[in-house]
Amino acid sequence: MKKFLINLGLLLLMVVALVIWTKLPWIGAVALAVLLALWMVLTRTGRQASSVTAVGMGTLRQRIGSSSVIVIGIAGVVGVLVALLAMGQGFQATLQGGGRDDTAIVLRGGSVSEAQSVMTHDDVNAIEQAPGIARDAAGKPLVSAELVVAASMRKKNSDDDGNAQLRGVDDTAWALRPNLKIVQGRKFKPGLRELVVGQGAQREFAHLGVGDEVKLGRQRWKVVGVFASGDAYASELWADRKEVAADYRRGDSTESVLVKLSSASAFAPFKAALAADPKLKVEADTTKAYFAKQSAGLAKIIRIVGLVVGVIMAIGAVFGALNCMFAAVAARAREIATLRAIRFSRWPGSGVGDAGNHAAGTAWRCTRRGRRVAGLRRLHRLHPQRLLRRGIPVQGRRCPDLDRPEVGPRHRLHRRPVPRRAGRALAGNHRLARTLSLQSPSPLGRGEGPWMALL
């Protein structure tokens, strides 16, 4: 139970460290990287950790299978989570892209969308008299009364029908949306059954090319142009408001009124004036806030689904990685014991199970070449018999449970401290583990040299 709590605490500590790392600014990340480099250079434990890390990187090809499982698992979790979160964020950004702080939308009181709102011609006239509205060169208020209906259309490369949003507008609507640009054809003419379609709608529905005719409602309409906007309007069809109202029998009613304000600060007095008029029962909001409300619900659902799926996949990836790591450590317990015998500290030594690789099995061959290895001139003194005479404690010859997998590395060696005289040649010599692991196997076969006789 104690070990479980310790491991759980380490896992939580790792999660907290990762969260802090992701929240740090770039200069904080650079500072931590510099501190880590200094620790690995200036401290004994850091140098041991760097040696073990170098061994792991140098022998990565020998562990390509287990390493690939860990990498692919983590990459899959990150990819799925990023894709789902990006879906919700992209939907929200697309809708909010059509909103501005200096443009207001007016709906019927209690309506949450244009489809639920209905206003009369008198309501539109009263809204035009409110303060804070911008005017054009002729002194006409920049107000656009708009009608939105759902039109059934055939989808591209399919026999299924879908609903397209048909918006009836006046000429003023173009001035209130400066980001809309005609990319093909021309604008529709008032009084004619002509359509201008968005690029998104043209990609989704059939028979929306310039010059095509399509049946909407009770009449046939001719497509005369294509516009680009980069926001939610790109999936709509635009036509003359009076013609749309006549075709769909809406009379002189409208669903929303779009208003161009003189400035963003003019919205507050504009909204207050509408609320003070007893004849009006309307609600006003900036288009930016309106589209944010429209996208908040779906974006929240997508975000929740993404987090749930990501957490489930992350748990599976963590257990898969732990399984591979524990299997690697269990297979290299003797190598870990070898590093502990040469006075590597506990933490770097315990983490070398996946990185030590062939250290113990190739030790004797390395000792014969020790005089020719740079930095290991005293390695010839490491013959096993001398180590035993010097008092380096190993109990493998007397341990009947040595080959049992449940016997951990800590039980492979006595816990008596290494005598100072015997360990002086080894203490701080951090190239030893790397040299032991990178040399070819001994003539006696992997794991059969004199070191293995001891272990």
Short mmCIF file of C-alpha atoms in Angstrom, two decimals, residues 3 8 12 21 43 61 70 86 104 112 158 161 184 224 232 236 250 257 270 278 306 314 335 344 348 390 438 452 455:
data_model
loop_
_atom_site.label_atom_id
_atom_site.label_comp_id
_atom_site.label_asym_id
_atom_site.label_seq_id
_atom_site.Cartn_x
_atom_site.Cartn_y
_atom_site.Cartn_z
CA LYS A 3 4.49 1.78 -2.58
CA LEU A 8 0.39 7.60 -7.13
CA LEU A 12 0.16 13.28 -9.64
CA TRP A 21 5.01 23.45 -18.03
CA THR A 43 25.95 17.76 -9.87
CA ARG A 61 17.00 0.96 -32.02
CA ILE A 70 4.55 4.46 -26.05
CA ALA A 86 -10.18 22.29 -32.62
CA ALA A 104 -26.10 45.63 -33.50
CA VAL A 112 -32.87 33.58 -28.97
CA SER A 158 -26.36 12.74 -53.28
CA ASP A 161 -32.21 17.00 -49.51
CA GLN A 184 -18.20 35.50 -59.40
CA VAL A 224 -26.36 35.46 -60.72
CA ALA A 232 -21.19 31.89 -41.24
CA GLU A 236 -26.35 31.28 -47.02
CA ARG A 250 -44.51 36.43 -45.17
CA VAL A 257 -32.93 44.27 -37.99
CA PHE A 270 -28.99 52.78 -28.57
CA PRO A 278 -43.16 51.41 -24.77
CA GLY A 306 -13.42 15.91 -26.48
CA ALA A 314 -5.03 9.09 -21.89
CA GLU A 335 21.85 -4.29 -15.36
CA PHE A 344 25.14 5.15 -9.27
CA PRO A 348 19.27 7.51 -12.06
CA ARG A 390 37.65 -5.12 -1.83
CA LEU A 438 27.58 0.08 -26.08
CA MET A 452 26.86 -12.50 -14.41
CA LEU A 455 24.87 -11.56 -10.21
#
